[in-house]
Amino acid sequence: PHYRVVLADGAKPLPLPPNVLTWTSVAYVVWDEVNLDRLDPAQQEALVYWIHWGGRMIINGPDSLDGLLASFLKDYLPADVGERITFDQAALADFSAGWSARDVGKTLKPISVTKPWSGVELKPRDGAKALPHADKLFYERSVGAGSIVVSAVQLAERDLVNWPGFDGFLNGALLRRASREFGVEN
């Protein structure tokens, strides 16, 4: 109830304000293969200022990162793209175990990889760090009071989205929100 997701129409200009002062209600930007030609210079500048003032940009997958390496965001990115690789069950074991564990209650089922995920090797830049339990998969870098996160795989990977630990990872790592507490009402 606290978030409103806005999907950009690929045939129209991006619905991003050209002035950083009008970004106060924007909490996160998920960047997924956006055509940079659709952003005018004022929108680009506002986006950079928004990140500096505490915004969190999440770059989805290796193809999105490729497109940003020569863009106005190039100096702020947490990683460079390496070789194309795949992630199988063994490569995701630490990530799965870390985000399936629970302080209270039973541990969640691990990720079940039906076929290897395609992705890229991420080469972290200075100042970048891996998200918790997500080394080689997700890196973030502080930009002023905000940050940018990149993923080595697509966030829409079916096995990832269907995994019971995905909501905890999304909340605790990608969105950097505080741990949730669940209880039973009497």
Short mmCIF file of N, CA and C in Angstrom, two decimals:
data_model
loop_
_atom_site.label_atom_id
_atom_site.label_comp_id
_atom_site.label_asym_id
_atom_site.label_seq_id
_atom_site.Cartn_x
_atom_site.Cartn_y
_atom_site.Cartn_z
N PRO A 1 0.80 -1.21 0.00
CA PRO A 1 0.00 0.00 0.00
C PRO A 1 0.85 1.28 0.00
N HIS A 2 2.14 1.17 0.28
CA HIS A 2 2.98 2.35 0.39
C HIS A 2 3.70 2.69 -0.91
N TYR A 3 3.63 1.80 -1.89
CA TYR A 3 4.34 2.03 -3.14
C TYR A 3 3.38 2.00 -4.31
N ARG A 4 3.68 2.79 -5.30
CA ARG A 4 2.94 2.77 -6.55
C ARG A 4 3.96 2.50 -7.64
N VAL A 5 3.79 1.42 -8.35
CA VAL A 5 4.72 1.05 -9.41
C VAL A 5 4.25 1.70 -10.70
N VAL A 6 5.16 2.38 -11.36
CA VAL A 6 4.85 3.03 -12.63
C VAL A 6 5.72 2.39 -13.70
N LEU A 7 5.08 1.79 -14.69
CA LEU A 7 5.81 1.19 -15.80
C LEU A 7 5.83 2.19 -16.95
N ALA A 8 6.99 2.37 -17.53
CA ALA A 8 7.14 3.32 -18.63
C ALA A 8 6.65 2.70 -19.93
N ASP A 9 5.92 3.47 -20.70
CA ASP A 9 5.46 3.06 -22.02
C ASP A 9 6.62 3.27 -22.99
N GLY A 10 7.01 2.22 -23.70
CA GLY A 10 8.15 2.29 -24.61
C GLY A 10 7.96 3.22 -25.78
N ALA A 11 6.73 3.62 -26.06
CA ALA A 11 6.47 4.49 -27.20
C ALA A 11 6.38 5.96 -26.82
N LYS A 12 6.47 6.26 -25.53
CA LYS A 12 6.33 7.64 -25.06
C LYS A 12 7.59 8.08 -24.34
N PRO A 13 7.76 9.39 -24.16
CA PRO A 13 8.90 9.86 -23.36
C PRO A 13 8.81 9.30 -21.93
N LEU A 14 9.96 9.13 -21.30
CA LEU A 14 9.97 8.58 -19.94
C LEU A 14 9.29 9.54 -18.97
N PRO A 15 8.45 9.01 -18.09
CA PRO A 15 7.73 9.87 -17.14
C PRO A 15 8.58 10.25 -15.93
N LEU A 16 9.76 10.79 -16.18
CA LEU A 16 10.65 11.22 -15.10
C LEU A 16 10.70 12.74 -15.08
N PRO A 17 10.58 13.32 -13.89
CA PRO A 17 10.61 14.78 -13.80
C PRO A 17 11.97 15.35 -14.20
N PRO A 18 11.98 16.53 -14.81
CA PRO A 18 13.24 17.16 -15.20
C PRO A 18 13.88 17.98 -14.08
N ASN A 19 13.24 18.04 -12.91
CA ASN A 19 13.76 18.81 -11.79
C ASN A 19 13.85 17.91 -10.57
N VAL A 20 15.00 17.88 -9.92
CA VAL A 20 15.20 16.98 -8.78
C VAL A 20 14.24 17.29 -7.63
N LEU A 21 13.79 18.51 -7.51
CA LEU A 21 12.89 18.88 -6.42
C LEU A 21 11.52 18.21 -6.54
N THR A 22 11.21 17.69 -7.71
CA THR A 22 9.93 17.00 -7.89
C THR A 22 10.08 15.48 -7.79
N TRP A 23 11.23 15.01 -7.34
CA TRP A 23 11.49 13.58 -7.19
C TRP A 23 11.26 13.10 -5.75
N THR A 24 10.77 13.94 -4.88
CA THR A 24 10.71 13.57 -3.46
C THR A 24 9.84 12.35 -3.18
N SER A 25 8.88 12.05 -4.01
CA SER A 25 8.02 10.89 -3.77
C SER A 25 8.54 9.62 -4.44
N VAL A 26 9.67 9.71 -5.13
CA VAL A 26 10.24 8.54 -5.81
C VAL A 26 11.20 7.85 -4.84
N ALA A 27 10.92 6.58 -4.56
CA ALA A 27 11.76 5.83 -3.63
C ALA A 27 12.84 5.03 -4.35
N TYR A 28 12.49 4.39 -5.45
CA TYR A 28 13.41 3.52 -6.18
C TYR A 28 13.17 3.69 -7.67
N VAL A 29 14.23 3.47 -8.43
CA VAL A 29 14.11 3.38 -9.88
C VAL A 29 14.70 2.04 -10.28
N VAL A 30 13.90 1.21 -10.94
CA VAL A 30 14.40 -0.06 -11.47
C VAL A 30 14.62 0.16 -12.96
N TRP A 31 15.88 0.05 -13.38
CA TRP A 31 16.28 0.34 -14.74
C TRP A 31 16.39 -0.98 -15.49
N ASP A 32 15.57 -1.16 -16.51
CA ASP A 32 15.55 -2.42 -17.24
C ASP A 32 15.60 -2.15 -18.74
N GLU A 33 16.80 -2.09 -19.30
CA GLU A 33 17.03 -1.89 -20.72
C GLU A 33 16.29 -0.68 -21.28
N VAL A 34 16.41 0.43 -20.61
CA VAL A 34 15.77 1.67 -21.06
C VAL A 34 16.63 2.30 -22.15
N ASN A 35 15.98 2.78 -23.18
CA ASN A 35 16.67 3.48 -24.26
C ASN A 35 17.06 4.87 -23.75
N LEU A 36 18.34 5.13 -23.64
CA LEU A 36 18.83 6.39 -23.10
C LEU A 36 18.45 7.60 -23.94
N ASP A 37 18.12 7.39 -25.20
CA ASP A 37 17.70 8.50 -26.05
C ASP A 37 16.36 9.07 -25.60
N ARG A 38 15.65 8.36 -24.77
CA ARG A 38 14.34 8.82 -24.29
C ARG A 38 14.46 9.76 -23.09
N LEU A 39 15.69 9.97 -22.58
CA LEU A 39 15.91 10.90 -21.47
C LEU A 39 16.53 12.18 -21.99
N ASP A 40 15.93 13.30 -21.67
CA ASP A 40 16.55 14.56 -22.08
C ASP A 40 17.61 14.95 -21.04
N PRO A 41 18.48 15.90 -21.34
CA PRO A 41 19.56 16.28 -20.41
C PRO A 41 19.06 16.71 -19.03
N ALA A 42 17.92 17.38 -18.94
CA ALA A 42 17.39 17.80 -17.64
C ALA A 42 16.97 16.59 -16.81
N GLN A 43 16.37 15.59 -17.45
CA GLN A 43 15.99 14.37 -16.74
C GLN A 43 17.23 13.60 -16.26
N GLN A 44 18.25 13.56 -17.09
CA GLN A 44 19.50 12.89 -16.71
C GLN A 44 20.10 13.55 -15.48
N GLU A 45 20.18 14.87 -15.51
CA GLU A 45 20.75 15.61 -14.38
C GLU A 45 19.91 15.41 -13.12
N ALA A 46 18.59 15.43 -13.25
CA ALA A 46 17.71 15.23 -12.10
C ALA A 46 17.89 13.83 -11.52
N LEU A 47 18.04 12.83 -12.38
CA LEU A 47 18.25 11.45 -11.90
C LEU A 47 19.55 11.34 -11.11
N VAL A 48 20.61 11.94 -11.62
CA VAL A 48 21.90 11.89 -10.92
C VAL A 48 21.81 12.60 -9.57
N TYR A 49 21.19 13.77 -9.53
CA TYR A 49 21.01 14.48 -8.26
C TYR A 49 20.16 13.67 -7.30
N TRP A 50 19.09 13.06 -7.80
CA TRP A 50 18.21 12.25 -6.95
C TRP A 50 18.99 11.11 -6.30
N ILE A 51 19.84 10.44 -7.07
CA ILE A 51 20.66 9.36 -6.49
C ILE A 51 21.57 9.95 -5.41
N HIS A 52 22.23 11.06 -5.70
CA HIS A 52 23.13 11.69 -4.72
C HIS A 52 22.40 12.06 -3.43
N TRP A 53 21.13 12.42 -3.53
CA TRP A 53 20.37 12.85 -2.35
C TRP A 53 19.62 11.70 -1.69
N GLY A 54 19.97 10.45 -2.02
CA GLY A 54 19.42 9.31 -1.28
C GLY A 54 18.61 8.33 -2.09
N GLY A 55 18.49 8.53 -3.38
CA GLY A 55 17.74 7.59 -4.21
C GLY A 55 18.49 6.28 -4.40
N ARG A 56 17.76 5.24 -4.72
CA ARG A 56 18.36 3.92 -4.96
C ARG A 56 17.94 3.45 -6.34
N MET A 57 18.91 3.29 -7.20
CA MET A 57 18.66 2.81 -8.56
C MET A 57 19.08 1.36 -8.64
N ILE A 58 18.19 0.52 -9.15
CA ILE A 58 18.45 -0.92 -9.28
C ILE A 58 18.50 -1.22 -10.78
N ILE A 59 19.66 -1.66 -11.24
CA ILE A 59 19.86 -1.95 -12.66
C ILE A 59 19.66 -3.44 -12.86
N ASN A 60 18.64 -3.79 -13.62
CA ASN A 60 18.24 -5.18 -13.81
C ASN A 60 19.00 -5.84 -14.94
N GLY A 61 19.85 -6.74 -14.57
CA GLY A 61 20.48 -7.62 -15.54
C GLY A 61 21.62 -7.05 -16.34
N PRO A 62 22.34 -7.96 -16.95
CA PRO A 62 23.56 -7.59 -17.67
C PRO A 62 23.31 -6.74 -18.90
N ASP A 63 22.21 -6.92 -19.60
CA ASP A 63 21.95 -6.14 -20.80
C ASP A 63 21.72 -4.68 -20.47
N SER A 64 21.08 -4.41 -19.35
CA SER A 64 20.87 -3.02 -18.93
C SER A 64 22.19 -2.36 -18.56
N LEU A 65 23.05 -3.11 -17.89
CA LEU A 65 24.36 -2.57 -17.50
C LEU A 65 25.20 -2.26 -18.72
N ASP A 66 25.18 -3.14 -19.72
CA ASP A 66 25.93 -2.90 -20.96
C ASP A 66 25.59 -1.55 -21.56
N GLY A 67 24.31 -1.21 -21.57
CA GLY A 67 23.86 0.03 -22.18
C GLY A 67 24.25 1.28 -21.41
N LEU A 68 24.61 1.11 -20.14
CA LEU A 68 24.93 2.27 -19.30
C LEU A 68 26.43 2.56 -19.20
N LEU A 69 27.25 1.65 -19.68
CA LEU A 69 28.70 1.80 -19.52
C LEU A 69 29.28 3.01 -20.24
N ALA A 70 28.58 3.53 -21.25
CA ALA A 70 29.06 4.72 -21.96
C ALA A 70 28.08 5.88 -21.78
N SER A 71 27.29 5.84 -20.72
CA SER A 71 26.24 6.84 -20.51
C SER A 71 26.63 7.88 -19.47
N PHE A 72 25.71 8.74 -19.17
CA PHE A 72 25.90 9.76 -18.13
C PHE A 72 26.05 9.15 -16.75
N LEU A 73 25.72 7.87 -16.57
CA LEU A 73 25.86 7.18 -15.29
C LEU A 73 27.16 6.38 -15.17
N LYS A 74 27.98 6.39 -16.20
CA LYS A 74 29.16 5.51 -16.24
C LYS A 74 30.08 5.64 -15.03
N ASP A 75 30.25 6.85 -14.51
CA ASP A 75 31.17 7.07 -13.39
C ASP A 75 30.61 6.58 -12.06
N TYR A 76 29.34 6.27 -11.99
CA TYR A 76 28.70 5.89 -10.73
C TYR A 76 28.41 4.40 -10.62
N LEU A 77 28.58 3.66 -11.69
CA LEU A 77 28.22 2.24 -11.70
C LEU A 77 29.13 1.43 -10.78
N PRO A 78 28.57 0.43 -10.10
CA PRO A 78 29.36 -0.36 -9.16
C PRO A 78 30.22 -1.45 -9.80
N ALA A 79 29.95 -1.80 -11.05
CA ALA A 79 30.68 -2.92 -11.65
C ALA A 79 30.76 -2.75 -13.16
N ASP A 80 31.75 -3.42 -13.72
CA ASP A 80 31.87 -3.54 -15.17
C ASP A 80 31.46 -4.95 -15.57
N VAL A 81 31.15 -5.11 -16.85
CA VAL A 81 30.71 -6.40 -17.36
C VAL A 81 31.91 -7.22 -17.79
N GLY A 82 31.93 -8.49 -17.36
CA GLY A 82 32.97 -9.42 -17.78
C GLY A 82 32.41 -10.40 -18.80
N GLU A 83 32.85 -11.61 -18.71
CA GLU A 83 32.44 -12.67 -19.63
C GLU A 83 30.99 -13.09 -19.39
N ARG A 84 30.34 -13.57 -20.44
CA ARG A 84 29.02 -14.18 -20.30
C ARG A 84 29.21 -15.51 -19.60
N ILE A 85 28.42 -15.76 -18.56
CA ILE A 85 28.50 -17.01 -17.81
C ILE A 85 27.09 -17.49 -17.47
N THR A 86 27.01 -18.68 -16.90
CA THR A 86 25.73 -19.19 -16.43
C THR A 86 25.84 -19.47 -14.93
N PHE A 87 24.69 -19.42 -14.28
CA PHE A 87 24.61 -19.70 -12.86
C PHE A 87 23.74 -20.93 -12.67
N ASP A 88 24.34 -22.00 -12.10
CA ASP A 88 23.58 -23.22 -11.85
C ASP A 88 23.30 -23.34 -10.36
N GLN A 89 22.75 -24.47 -9.96
CA GLN A 89 22.38 -24.70 -8.56
C GLN A 89 23.58 -24.48 -7.63
N ALA A 90 24.74 -25.00 -8.00
CA ALA A 90 25.93 -24.87 -7.16
C ALA A 90 26.38 -23.41 -7.03
N ALA A 91 26.30 -22.65 -8.13
CA ALA A 91 26.73 -21.25 -8.11
C ALA A 91 25.81 -20.39 -7.24
N LEU A 92 24.58 -20.84 -7.05
CA LEU A 92 23.59 -20.07 -6.27
C LEU A 92 23.42 -20.60 -4.85
N ALA A 93 24.21 -21.61 -4.45
CA ALA A 93 24.04 -22.26 -3.15
C ALA A 93 24.19 -21.30 -1.97
N ASP A 94 25.23 -20.47 -1.95
CA ASP A 94 25.43 -19.53 -0.83
C ASP A 94 24.33 -18.48 -0.78
N PHE A 95 23.97 -17.95 -1.93
CA PHE A 95 22.89 -16.97 -2.02
C PHE A 95 21.59 -17.58 -1.49
N SER A 96 21.28 -18.76 -1.95
CA SER A 96 20.05 -19.44 -1.54
C SER A 96 20.04 -19.74 -0.04
N ALA A 97 21.15 -20.27 0.46
CA ALA A 97 21.22 -20.61 1.89
C ALA A 97 21.12 -19.36 2.76
N GLY A 98 21.78 -18.29 2.36
CA GLY A 98 21.77 -17.06 3.14
C GLY A 98 20.40 -16.41 3.23
N TRP A 99 19.64 -16.43 2.14
CA TRP A 99 18.33 -15.78 2.13
C TRP A 99 17.19 -16.74 2.43
N SER A 100 17.49 -18.03 2.59
CA SER A 100 16.47 -18.99 2.99
C SER A 100 16.44 -19.17 4.50
N ALA A 101 17.53 -18.80 5.17
CA ALA A 101 17.62 -18.95 6.63
C ALA A 101 16.68 -17.97 7.31
N ARG A 102 16.14 -18.39 8.42
CA ARG A 102 15.24 -17.55 9.21
C ARG A 102 15.65 -17.61 10.68
N ASP A 103 15.55 -16.47 11.38
CA ASP A 103 15.86 -16.43 12.80
C ASP A 103 14.81 -17.20 13.60
N VAL A 104 13.58 -17.09 13.15
CA VAL A 104 12.46 -17.76 13.81
C VAL A 104 11.71 -18.56 12.76
N GLY A 105 11.32 -19.76 13.11
CA GLY A 105 10.59 -20.58 12.16
C GLY A 105 11.53 -21.46 11.36
N LYS A 106 10.94 -22.18 10.43
CA LYS A 106 11.76 -23.11 9.67
C LYS A 106 12.40 -22.44 8.46
N THR A 107 13.52 -22.98 8.05
CA THR A 107 14.24 -22.48 6.89
C THR A 107 13.41 -22.71 5.63
N LEU A 108 13.46 -21.77 4.72
CA LEU A 108 12.72 -21.88 3.47
C LEU A 108 13.40 -22.86 2.52
N LYS A 109 12.65 -23.33 1.56
CA LYS A 109 13.21 -24.20 0.53
C LYS A 109 14.27 -23.43 -0.26
N PRO A 110 15.35 -24.10 -0.65
CA PRO A 110 16.37 -23.42 -1.45
C PRO A 110 15.86 -23.15 -2.87
N ILE A 111 16.58 -22.29 -3.57
CA ILE A 111 16.25 -22.03 -4.97
C ILE A 111 16.38 -23.34 -5.74
N SER A 112 15.42 -23.59 -6.60
CA SER A 112 15.46 -24.75 -7.47
C SER A 112 15.73 -24.25 -8.89
N VAL A 113 16.91 -24.50 -9.39
CA VAL A 113 17.30 -24.03 -10.72
C VAL A 113 16.88 -25.08 -11.74
N THR A 114 15.86 -24.76 -12.53
CA THR A 114 15.36 -25.72 -13.52
C THR A 114 16.28 -25.79 -14.74
N LYS A 115 16.88 -24.67 -15.11
CA LYS A 115 17.91 -24.63 -16.15
C LYS A 115 18.85 -23.49 -15.77
N PRO A 116 20.15 -23.62 -16.09
CA PRO A 116 21.10 -22.58 -15.69
C PRO A 116 20.66 -21.19 -16.16
N TRP A 117 20.88 -20.20 -15.28
CA TRP A 117 20.53 -18.82 -15.59
C TRP A 117 21.66 -18.20 -16.40
N SER A 118 21.30 -17.48 -17.44
CA SER A 118 22.34 -16.78 -18.18
C SER A 118 22.61 -15.45 -17.49
N GLY A 119 23.85 -15.04 -17.51
CA GLY A 119 24.24 -13.80 -16.87
C GLY A 119 25.63 -13.41 -17.29
N VAL A 120 26.22 -12.53 -16.50
CA VAL A 120 27.59 -12.08 -16.78
C VAL A 120 28.39 -12.09 -15.49
N GLU A 121 29.68 -12.13 -15.67
CA GLU A 121 30.59 -11.94 -14.56
C GLU A 121 30.62 -10.43 -14.29
N LEU A 122 30.40 -10.06 -13.04
CA LEU A 122 30.49 -8.65 -12.66
C LEU A 122 31.87 -8.38 -12.09
N LYS A 123 32.51 -7.35 -12.58
CA LYS A 123 33.83 -6.95 -12.09
C LYS A 123 33.64 -5.70 -11.25
N PRO A 124 33.61 -5.86 -9.91
CA PRO A 124 33.33 -4.70 -9.05
C PRO A 124 34.39 -3.60 -9.19
N ARG A 125 33.92 -2.37 -9.16
CA ARG A 125 34.79 -1.20 -9.18
C ARG A 125 35.16 -0.81 -7.76
N ASP A 126 36.08 0.13 -7.63
CA ASP A 126 36.46 0.63 -6.31
C ASP A 126 35.23 1.18 -5.60
N GLY A 127 35.09 0.82 -4.34
CA GLY A 127 33.97 1.30 -3.55
C GLY A 127 32.73 0.45 -3.64
N ALA A 128 32.71 -0.53 -4.53
CA ALA A 128 31.54 -1.41 -4.67
C ALA A 128 31.65 -2.56 -3.69
N LYS A 129 30.51 -3.05 -3.25
CA LYS A 129 30.49 -4.23 -2.39
C LYS A 129 29.31 -5.10 -2.77
N ALA A 130 29.46 -6.38 -2.50
CA ALA A 130 28.39 -7.33 -2.80
C ALA A 130 27.25 -7.16 -1.80
N LEU A 131 26.03 -7.37 -2.26
CA LEU A 131 24.90 -7.39 -1.33
C LEU A 131 25.06 -8.61 -0.43
N PRO A 132 24.46 -8.60 0.76
CA PRO A 132 24.60 -9.74 1.68
C PRO A 132 24.23 -11.07 1.03
N HIS A 133 25.09 -12.05 1.18
CA HIS A 133 24.90 -13.40 0.65
C HIS A 133 24.75 -13.42 -0.87
N ALA A 134 25.21 -12.40 -1.56
CA ALA A 134 24.99 -12.31 -3.01
C ALA A 134 26.26 -11.98 -3.77
N ASP A 135 27.40 -12.44 -3.26
CA ASP A 135 28.67 -12.20 -3.94
C ASP A 135 28.61 -12.78 -5.35
N LYS A 136 29.10 -12.05 -6.31
CA LYS A 136 29.12 -12.40 -7.73
C LYS A 136 27.77 -12.20 -8.42
N LEU A 137 26.70 -12.00 -7.68
CA LEU A 137 25.37 -11.82 -8.27
C LEU A 137 24.90 -10.37 -8.27
N PHE A 138 25.12 -9.66 -7.16
CA PHE A 138 24.64 -8.29 -7.00
C PHE A 138 25.70 -7.44 -6.31
N TYR A 139 25.98 -6.29 -6.90
CA TYR A 139 26.92 -5.34 -6.30
C TYR A 139 26.26 -3.98 -6.19
N GLU A 140 26.64 -3.26 -5.14
CA GLU A 140 26.13 -1.90 -4.96
C GLU A 140 27.29 -0.96 -4.70
N ARG A 141 27.03 0.31 -4.96
CA ARG A 141 28.04 1.34 -4.72
C ARG A 141 27.32 2.59 -4.26
N SER A 142 27.84 3.20 -3.22
CA SER A 142 27.26 4.45 -2.73
C SER A 142 27.55 5.58 -3.70
N VAL A 143 26.55 6.43 -3.88
CA VAL A 143 26.67 7.63 -4.70
C VAL A 143 26.08 8.74 -3.86
N GLY A 144 26.93 9.52 -3.21
CA GLY A 144 26.43 10.51 -2.27
C GLY A 144 25.67 9.80 -1.15
N ALA A 145 24.45 10.23 -0.88
CA ALA A 145 23.63 9.58 0.14
C ALA A 145 22.83 8.41 -0.43
N GLY A 146 22.88 8.21 -1.75
CA GLY A 146 22.13 7.14 -2.39
C GLY A 146 23.03 6.01 -2.84
N SER A 147 22.52 5.18 -3.73
CA SER A 147 23.31 4.05 -4.20
C SER A 147 22.74 3.51 -5.51
N ILE A 148 23.60 2.76 -6.19
CA ILE A 148 23.22 2.05 -7.41
C ILE A 148 23.56 0.58 -7.21
N VAL A 149 22.63 -0.29 -7.58
CA VAL A 149 22.80 -1.73 -7.50
C VAL A 149 22.75 -2.31 -8.91
N VAL A 150 23.63 -3.26 -9.21
CA VAL A 150 23.56 -3.98 -10.48
C VAL A 150 23.44 -5.47 -10.22
N SER A 151 22.77 -6.15 -11.13
CA SER A 151 22.62 -7.60 -11.01
C SER A 151 23.28 -8.30 -12.19
N ALA A 152 23.84 -9.45 -11.92
CA ALA A 152 24.49 -10.26 -12.95
C ALA A 152 23.47 -11.07 -13.73
N VAL A 153 22.27 -11.21 -13.20
CA VAL A 153 21.20 -11.99 -13.82
C VAL A 153 19.93 -11.14 -13.90
N GLN A 154 18.97 -11.62 -14.63
CA GLN A 154 17.68 -10.94 -14.73
C GLN A 154 16.89 -11.13 -13.44
N LEU A 155 16.33 -10.05 -12.91
CA LEU A 155 15.50 -10.14 -11.71
C LEU A 155 14.19 -10.87 -11.99
N ALA A 156 13.82 -10.98 -13.25
CA ALA A 156 12.59 -11.67 -13.62
C ALA A 156 12.82 -13.15 -13.91
N GLU A 157 14.00 -13.65 -13.58
CA GLU A 157 14.30 -15.07 -13.78
C GLU A 157 13.23 -15.89 -13.04
N ARG A 158 12.54 -16.76 -13.75
CA ARG A 158 11.39 -17.48 -13.18
C ARG A 158 11.73 -18.21 -11.89
N ASP A 159 12.85 -18.91 -11.85
CA ASP A 159 13.23 -19.65 -10.64
C ASP A 159 13.46 -18.70 -9.46
N LEU A 160 14.00 -17.51 -9.73
CA LEU A 160 14.24 -16.53 -8.67
C LEU A 160 12.93 -15.97 -8.13
N VAL A 161 12.05 -15.56 -9.02
CA VAL A 161 10.78 -14.97 -8.61
C VAL A 161 9.89 -15.98 -7.88
N ASN A 162 9.95 -17.24 -8.27
CA ASN A 162 9.12 -18.28 -7.64
C ASN A 162 9.70 -18.82 -6.34
N TRP A 163 10.93 -18.49 -6.04
CA TRP A 163 11.61 -18.97 -4.83
C TRP A 163 11.00 -18.29 -3.61
N PRO A 164 10.67 -19.03 -2.55
CA PRO A 164 10.05 -18.43 -1.36
C PRO A 164 10.92 -17.37 -0.65
N GLY A 165 12.23 -17.38 -0.85
CA GLY A 165 13.11 -16.41 -0.22
C GLY A 165 13.24 -15.11 -0.99
N PHE A 166 12.62 -15.03 -2.17
CA PHE A 166 12.77 -13.84 -3.01
C PHE A 166 12.24 -12.59 -2.33
N ASP A 167 11.09 -12.68 -1.66
CA ASP A 167 10.53 -11.48 -1.04
C ASP A 167 11.43 -10.94 0.07
N GLY A 168 12.07 -11.84 0.82
CA GLY A 168 13.02 -11.40 1.85
C GLY A 168 14.25 -10.74 1.24
N PHE A 169 14.75 -11.32 0.16
CA PHE A 169 15.89 -10.73 -0.53
C PHE A 169 15.53 -9.37 -1.13
N LEU A 170 14.37 -9.30 -1.77
CA LEU A 170 13.92 -8.04 -2.36
C LEU A 170 13.80 -6.96 -1.29
N ASN A 171 13.17 -7.28 -0.17
CA ASN A 171 12.97 -6.32 0.91
C ASN A 171 14.28 -5.96 1.61
N GLY A 172 15.05 -6.95 1.99
CA GLY A 172 16.23 -6.72 2.82
C GLY A 172 17.48 -6.30 2.09
N ALA A 173 17.65 -6.73 0.84
CA ALA A 173 18.88 -6.41 0.11
C ALA A 173 18.65 -5.40 -1.01
N LEU A 174 17.77 -5.72 -1.93
CA LEU A 174 17.57 -4.81 -3.06
C LEU A 174 16.97 -3.48 -2.64
N LEU A 175 15.96 -3.53 -1.78
CA LEU A 175 15.31 -2.29 -1.34
C LEU A 175 15.93 -1.72 -0.06
N ARG A 176 16.80 -2.49 0.59
CA ARG A 176 17.48 -2.07 1.83
C ARG A 176 16.52 -1.61 2.90
N ARG A 177 15.47 -2.36 3.06
CA ARG A 177 14.48 -2.04 4.09
C ARG A 177 14.79 -2.85 5.34
N ALA A 178 14.31 -2.39 6.47
CA ALA A 178 14.55 -3.07 7.74
C ALA A 178 13.87 -4.44 7.73
N SER A 179 14.39 -5.34 8.55
CA SER A 179 13.80 -6.67 8.68
C SER A 179 12.34 -6.56 9.08
N ARG A 180 11.54 -7.42 8.50
CA ARG A 180 10.12 -7.44 8.82
C ARG A 180 9.89 -8.37 9.99
N GLU A 181 8.89 -8.04 10.79
CA GLU A 181 8.50 -8.91 11.89
C GLU A 181 7.07 -9.37 11.65
N PHE A 182 6.89 -10.66 11.75
CA PHE A 182 5.57 -11.24 11.52
C PHE A 182 5.03 -11.75 12.85
N GLY A 183 3.75 -11.63 13.03
CA GLY A 183 3.13 -12.11 14.25
C GLY A 183 1.71 -12.57 13.99
N VAL A 184 1.12 -13.16 15.00
CA VAL A 184 -0.24 -13.64 14.92
C VAL A 184 -1.10 -12.76 15.79
N GLU A 185 -2.17 -12.23 15.22
CA GLU A 185 -3.09 -11.41 16.01
C GLU A 185 -4.04 -12.31 16.77
N ASN A 186 -4.35 -11.90 17.97
CA ASN A 186 -5.30 -12.68 18.79
C ASN A 186 -6.71 -12.22 18.60
#
